[in-house]
mmCIF file of C-alpha atoms and ligand atoms in Angstrom:
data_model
loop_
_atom_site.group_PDB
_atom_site.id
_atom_site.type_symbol
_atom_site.label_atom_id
_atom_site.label_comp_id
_atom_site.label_asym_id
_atom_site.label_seq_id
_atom_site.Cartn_x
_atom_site.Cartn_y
_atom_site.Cartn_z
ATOM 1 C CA UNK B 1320 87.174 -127.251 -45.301
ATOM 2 C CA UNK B 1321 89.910 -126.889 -42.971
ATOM 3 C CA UNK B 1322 93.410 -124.509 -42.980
ATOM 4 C CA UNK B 1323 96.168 -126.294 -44.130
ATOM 5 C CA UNK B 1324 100.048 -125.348 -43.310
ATOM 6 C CA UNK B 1325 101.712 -123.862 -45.855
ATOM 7 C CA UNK B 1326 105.483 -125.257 -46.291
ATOM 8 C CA UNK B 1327 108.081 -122.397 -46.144
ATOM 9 C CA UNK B 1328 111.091 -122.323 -48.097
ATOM 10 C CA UNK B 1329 114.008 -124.105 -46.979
ATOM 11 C CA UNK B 1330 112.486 -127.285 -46.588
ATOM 12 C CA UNK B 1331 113.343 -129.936 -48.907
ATOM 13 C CA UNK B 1332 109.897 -130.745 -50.162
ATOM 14 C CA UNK B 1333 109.028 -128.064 -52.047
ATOM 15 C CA UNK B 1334 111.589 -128.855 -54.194
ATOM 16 C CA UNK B 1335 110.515 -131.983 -55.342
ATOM 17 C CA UNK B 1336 108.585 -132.943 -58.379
ATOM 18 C CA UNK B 1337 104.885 -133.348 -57.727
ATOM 19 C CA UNK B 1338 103.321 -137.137 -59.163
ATOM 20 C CA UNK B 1339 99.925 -136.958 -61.506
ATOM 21 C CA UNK B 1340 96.831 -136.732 -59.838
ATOM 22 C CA UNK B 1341 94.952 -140.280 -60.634
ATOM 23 C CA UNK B 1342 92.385 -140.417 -58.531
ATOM 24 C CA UNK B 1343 89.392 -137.094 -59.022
ATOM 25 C CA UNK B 1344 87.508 -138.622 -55.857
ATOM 26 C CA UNK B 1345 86.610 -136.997 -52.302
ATOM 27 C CA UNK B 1346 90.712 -136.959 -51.341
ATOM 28 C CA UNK B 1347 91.256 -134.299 -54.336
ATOM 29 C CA UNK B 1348 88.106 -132.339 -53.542
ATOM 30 C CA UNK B 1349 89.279 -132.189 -49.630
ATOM 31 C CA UNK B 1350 92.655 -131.107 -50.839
ATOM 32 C CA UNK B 1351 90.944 -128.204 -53.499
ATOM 33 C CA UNK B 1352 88.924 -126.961 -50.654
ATOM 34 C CA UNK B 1353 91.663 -126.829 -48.478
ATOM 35 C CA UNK B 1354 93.958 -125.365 -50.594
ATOM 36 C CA UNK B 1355 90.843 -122.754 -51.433
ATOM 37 C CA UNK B 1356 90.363 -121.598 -47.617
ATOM 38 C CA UNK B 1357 94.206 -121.481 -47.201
ATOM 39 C CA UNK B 1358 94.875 -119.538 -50.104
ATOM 40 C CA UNK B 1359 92.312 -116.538 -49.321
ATOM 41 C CA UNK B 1360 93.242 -116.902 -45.772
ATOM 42 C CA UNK B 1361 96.814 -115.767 -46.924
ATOM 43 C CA UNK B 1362 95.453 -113.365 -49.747
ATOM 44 C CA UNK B 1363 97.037 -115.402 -51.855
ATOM 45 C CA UNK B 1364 96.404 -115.384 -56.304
ATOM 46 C CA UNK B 1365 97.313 -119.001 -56.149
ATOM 47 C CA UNK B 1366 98.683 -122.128 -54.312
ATOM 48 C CA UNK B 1367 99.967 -125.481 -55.813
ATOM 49 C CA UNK B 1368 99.774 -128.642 -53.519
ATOM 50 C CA UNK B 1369 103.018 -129.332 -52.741
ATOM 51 C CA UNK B 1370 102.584 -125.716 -50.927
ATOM 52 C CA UNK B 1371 100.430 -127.652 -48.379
ATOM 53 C CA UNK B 1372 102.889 -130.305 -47.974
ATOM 54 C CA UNK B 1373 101.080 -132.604 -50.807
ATOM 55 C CA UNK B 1374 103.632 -134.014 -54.107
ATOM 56 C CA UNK B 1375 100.527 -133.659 -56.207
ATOM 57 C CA UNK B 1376 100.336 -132.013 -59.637
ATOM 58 C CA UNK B 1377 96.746 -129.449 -58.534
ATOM 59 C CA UNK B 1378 97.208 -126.243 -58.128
ATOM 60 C CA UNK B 1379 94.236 -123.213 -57.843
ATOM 61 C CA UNK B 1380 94.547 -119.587 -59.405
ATOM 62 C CA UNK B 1381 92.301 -116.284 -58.328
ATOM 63 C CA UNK B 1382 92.940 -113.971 -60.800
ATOM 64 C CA UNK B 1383 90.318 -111.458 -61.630
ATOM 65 C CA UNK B 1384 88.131 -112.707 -59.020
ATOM 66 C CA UNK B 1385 88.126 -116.046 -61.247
ATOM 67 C CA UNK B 1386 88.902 -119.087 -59.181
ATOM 68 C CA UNK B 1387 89.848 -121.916 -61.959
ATOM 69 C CA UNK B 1388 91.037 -125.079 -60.154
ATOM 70 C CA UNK B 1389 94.126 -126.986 -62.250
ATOM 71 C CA UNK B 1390 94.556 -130.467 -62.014
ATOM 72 C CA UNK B 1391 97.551 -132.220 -63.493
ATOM 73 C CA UNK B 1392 98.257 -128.947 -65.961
ATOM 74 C CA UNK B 1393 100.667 -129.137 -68.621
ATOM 75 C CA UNK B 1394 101.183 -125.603 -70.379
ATOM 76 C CA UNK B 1395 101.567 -126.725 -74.236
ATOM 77 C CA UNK B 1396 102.209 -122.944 -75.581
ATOM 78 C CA UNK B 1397 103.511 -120.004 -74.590
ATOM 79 C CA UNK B 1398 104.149 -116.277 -75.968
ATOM 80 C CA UNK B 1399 105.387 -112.534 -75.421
ATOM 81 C CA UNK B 1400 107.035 -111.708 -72.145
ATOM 82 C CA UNK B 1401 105.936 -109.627 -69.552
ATOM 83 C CA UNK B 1402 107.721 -108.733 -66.366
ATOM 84 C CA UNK B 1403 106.252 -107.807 -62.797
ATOM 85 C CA UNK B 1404 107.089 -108.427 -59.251
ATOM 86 C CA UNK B 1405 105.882 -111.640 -57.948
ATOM 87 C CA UNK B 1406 105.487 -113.060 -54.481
ATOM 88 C CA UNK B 1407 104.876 -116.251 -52.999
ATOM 89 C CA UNK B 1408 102.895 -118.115 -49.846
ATOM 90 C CA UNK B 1409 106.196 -120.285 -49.318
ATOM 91 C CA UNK B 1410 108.676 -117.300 -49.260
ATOM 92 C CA UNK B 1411 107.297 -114.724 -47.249
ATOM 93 C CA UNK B 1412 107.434 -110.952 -47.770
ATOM 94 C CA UNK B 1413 110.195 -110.643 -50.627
ATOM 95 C CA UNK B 1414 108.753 -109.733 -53.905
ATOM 96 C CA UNK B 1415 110.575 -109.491 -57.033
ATOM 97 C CA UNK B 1416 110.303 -109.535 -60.815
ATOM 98 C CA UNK B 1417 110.105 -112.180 -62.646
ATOM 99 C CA UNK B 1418 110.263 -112.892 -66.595
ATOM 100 C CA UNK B 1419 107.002 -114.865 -68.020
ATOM 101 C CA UNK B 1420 104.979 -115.178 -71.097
ATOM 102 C CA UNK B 1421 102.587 -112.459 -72.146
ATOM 103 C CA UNK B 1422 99.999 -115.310 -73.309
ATOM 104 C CA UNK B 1423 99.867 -118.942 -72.593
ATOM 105 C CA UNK B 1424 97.698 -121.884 -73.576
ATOM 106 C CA UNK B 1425 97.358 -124.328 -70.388
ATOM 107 C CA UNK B 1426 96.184 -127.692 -70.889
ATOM 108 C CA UNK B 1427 94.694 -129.407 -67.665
ATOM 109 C CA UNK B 1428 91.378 -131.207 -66.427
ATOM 110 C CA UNK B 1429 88.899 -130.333 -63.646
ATOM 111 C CA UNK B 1430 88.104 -132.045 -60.308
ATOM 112 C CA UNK B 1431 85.986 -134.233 -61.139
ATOM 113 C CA UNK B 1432 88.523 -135.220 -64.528
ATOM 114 C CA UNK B 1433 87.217 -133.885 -67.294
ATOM 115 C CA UNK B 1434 89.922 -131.769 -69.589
ATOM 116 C CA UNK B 1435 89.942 -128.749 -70.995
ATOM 117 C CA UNK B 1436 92.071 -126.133 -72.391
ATOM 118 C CA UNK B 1437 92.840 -122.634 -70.773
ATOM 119 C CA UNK B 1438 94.115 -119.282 -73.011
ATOM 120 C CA UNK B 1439 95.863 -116.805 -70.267
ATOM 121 C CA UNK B 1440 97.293 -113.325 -70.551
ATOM 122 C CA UNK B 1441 99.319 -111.415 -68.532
ATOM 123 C CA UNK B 1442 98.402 -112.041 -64.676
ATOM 124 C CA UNK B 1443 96.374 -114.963 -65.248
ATOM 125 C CA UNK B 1444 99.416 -116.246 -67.740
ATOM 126 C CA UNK B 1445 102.000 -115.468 -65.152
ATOM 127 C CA UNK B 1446 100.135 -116.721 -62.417
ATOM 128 C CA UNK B 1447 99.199 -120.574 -63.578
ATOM 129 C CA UNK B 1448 103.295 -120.216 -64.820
ATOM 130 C CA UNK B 1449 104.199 -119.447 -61.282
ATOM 131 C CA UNK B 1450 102.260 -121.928 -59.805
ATOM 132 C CA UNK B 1451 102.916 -124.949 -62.457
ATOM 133 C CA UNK B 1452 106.727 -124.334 -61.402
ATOM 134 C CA UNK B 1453 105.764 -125.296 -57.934
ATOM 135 C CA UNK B 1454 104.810 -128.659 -59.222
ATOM 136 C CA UNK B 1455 108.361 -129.174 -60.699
ATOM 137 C CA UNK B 1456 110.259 -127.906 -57.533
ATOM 138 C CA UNK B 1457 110.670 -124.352 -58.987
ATOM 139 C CA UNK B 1458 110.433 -121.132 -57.404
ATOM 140 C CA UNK B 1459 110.387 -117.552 -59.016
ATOM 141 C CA UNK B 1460 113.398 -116.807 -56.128
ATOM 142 C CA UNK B 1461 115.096 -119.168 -58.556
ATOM 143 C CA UNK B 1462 114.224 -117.325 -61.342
ATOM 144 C CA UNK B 1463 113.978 -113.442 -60.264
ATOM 145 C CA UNK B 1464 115.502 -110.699 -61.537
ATOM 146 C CA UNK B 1465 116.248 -109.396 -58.589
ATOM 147 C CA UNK B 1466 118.422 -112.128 -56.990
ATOM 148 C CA UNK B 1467 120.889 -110.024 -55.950
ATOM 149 C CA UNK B 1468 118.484 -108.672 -53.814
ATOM 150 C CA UNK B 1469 117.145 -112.047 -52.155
ATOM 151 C CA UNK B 1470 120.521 -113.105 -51.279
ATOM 152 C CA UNK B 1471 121.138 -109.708 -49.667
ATOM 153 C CA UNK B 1472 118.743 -109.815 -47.410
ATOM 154 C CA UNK B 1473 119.502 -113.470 -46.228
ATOM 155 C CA UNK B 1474 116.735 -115.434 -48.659
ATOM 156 C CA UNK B 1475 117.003 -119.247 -48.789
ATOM 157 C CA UNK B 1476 116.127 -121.661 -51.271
HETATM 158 NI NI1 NI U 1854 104.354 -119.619 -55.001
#
């Protein structure tokens, strides 16, 4: 396992769209371990690749003390809201609330390919939400409630 950067905002490739993982071979598990390491390393609840500079749809959540490792997830319901402050690896120390489902069903497959089918509430929900974003260029700056706030104090996007 070894530390991997973790891209700040600003720079242009967090905003793109992340491709479908094909391959579930040693390259993904190198990346998942990575991406493990560098997310506790940075207390993080979650990373997606393109965090660590990869355009890959994986992304790992620790929520509960439950590491679940997401490859190529595709959330297929959602339900309820909920709103809390959020943070992020890529932005830094701002933190502010965000709008997401109560409840969400999350659709994805394993490292090694096989699929299943996730039910999430609350932190869990809002955390594989936050994180699936990443894979589509999103950020919760883009989506906070407190934007107003962000801008203020000089945040980028
Ligand atoms: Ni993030």
């Amino acid at each position: 396992m070894a530390l991997r950067e973790v891209v700040k905002v600003g720079e242009s490739s967090l905003r793109k769209k992340s491709k479908p993982v094909k391959d579930f071979d040693e390259d993904l598990w190198q990346l998942l371990d990575d991406m493990k390491q560098t997310m506790y390393q940075n207390d993080g609840m979650g990373l997606a690749a393109p965090q660590v500079g990869v355009l890959r749809r994986a992304v790992i959540v620790d929520v509960n003390n439950a590491f679940i490792e997401l490859i190529n997830p595709v959330i297929v319901s959602s339900k309820g809201e909920d709103i809390e402050e959020e943070g992020c690896l890529s932005v830094g120390s701002f933190r502010g609330r965000v709008k997401r489902p109560y409840t969400i069903t999350v659709k994805a497959y394993d490292r090694f390919g096989y699929p299943f089918t996730l039910q999430g509430e609350k932190w869990l929900a809002r955390c594989i939400c936050h994180e699936v974003d990443h894979l589509d260029g999103v950020l919760f700056v883009d989506k906070t409630l407190d934007r107003d706030k962000y801008i203020k104090q000089g945040g980028k996007f």
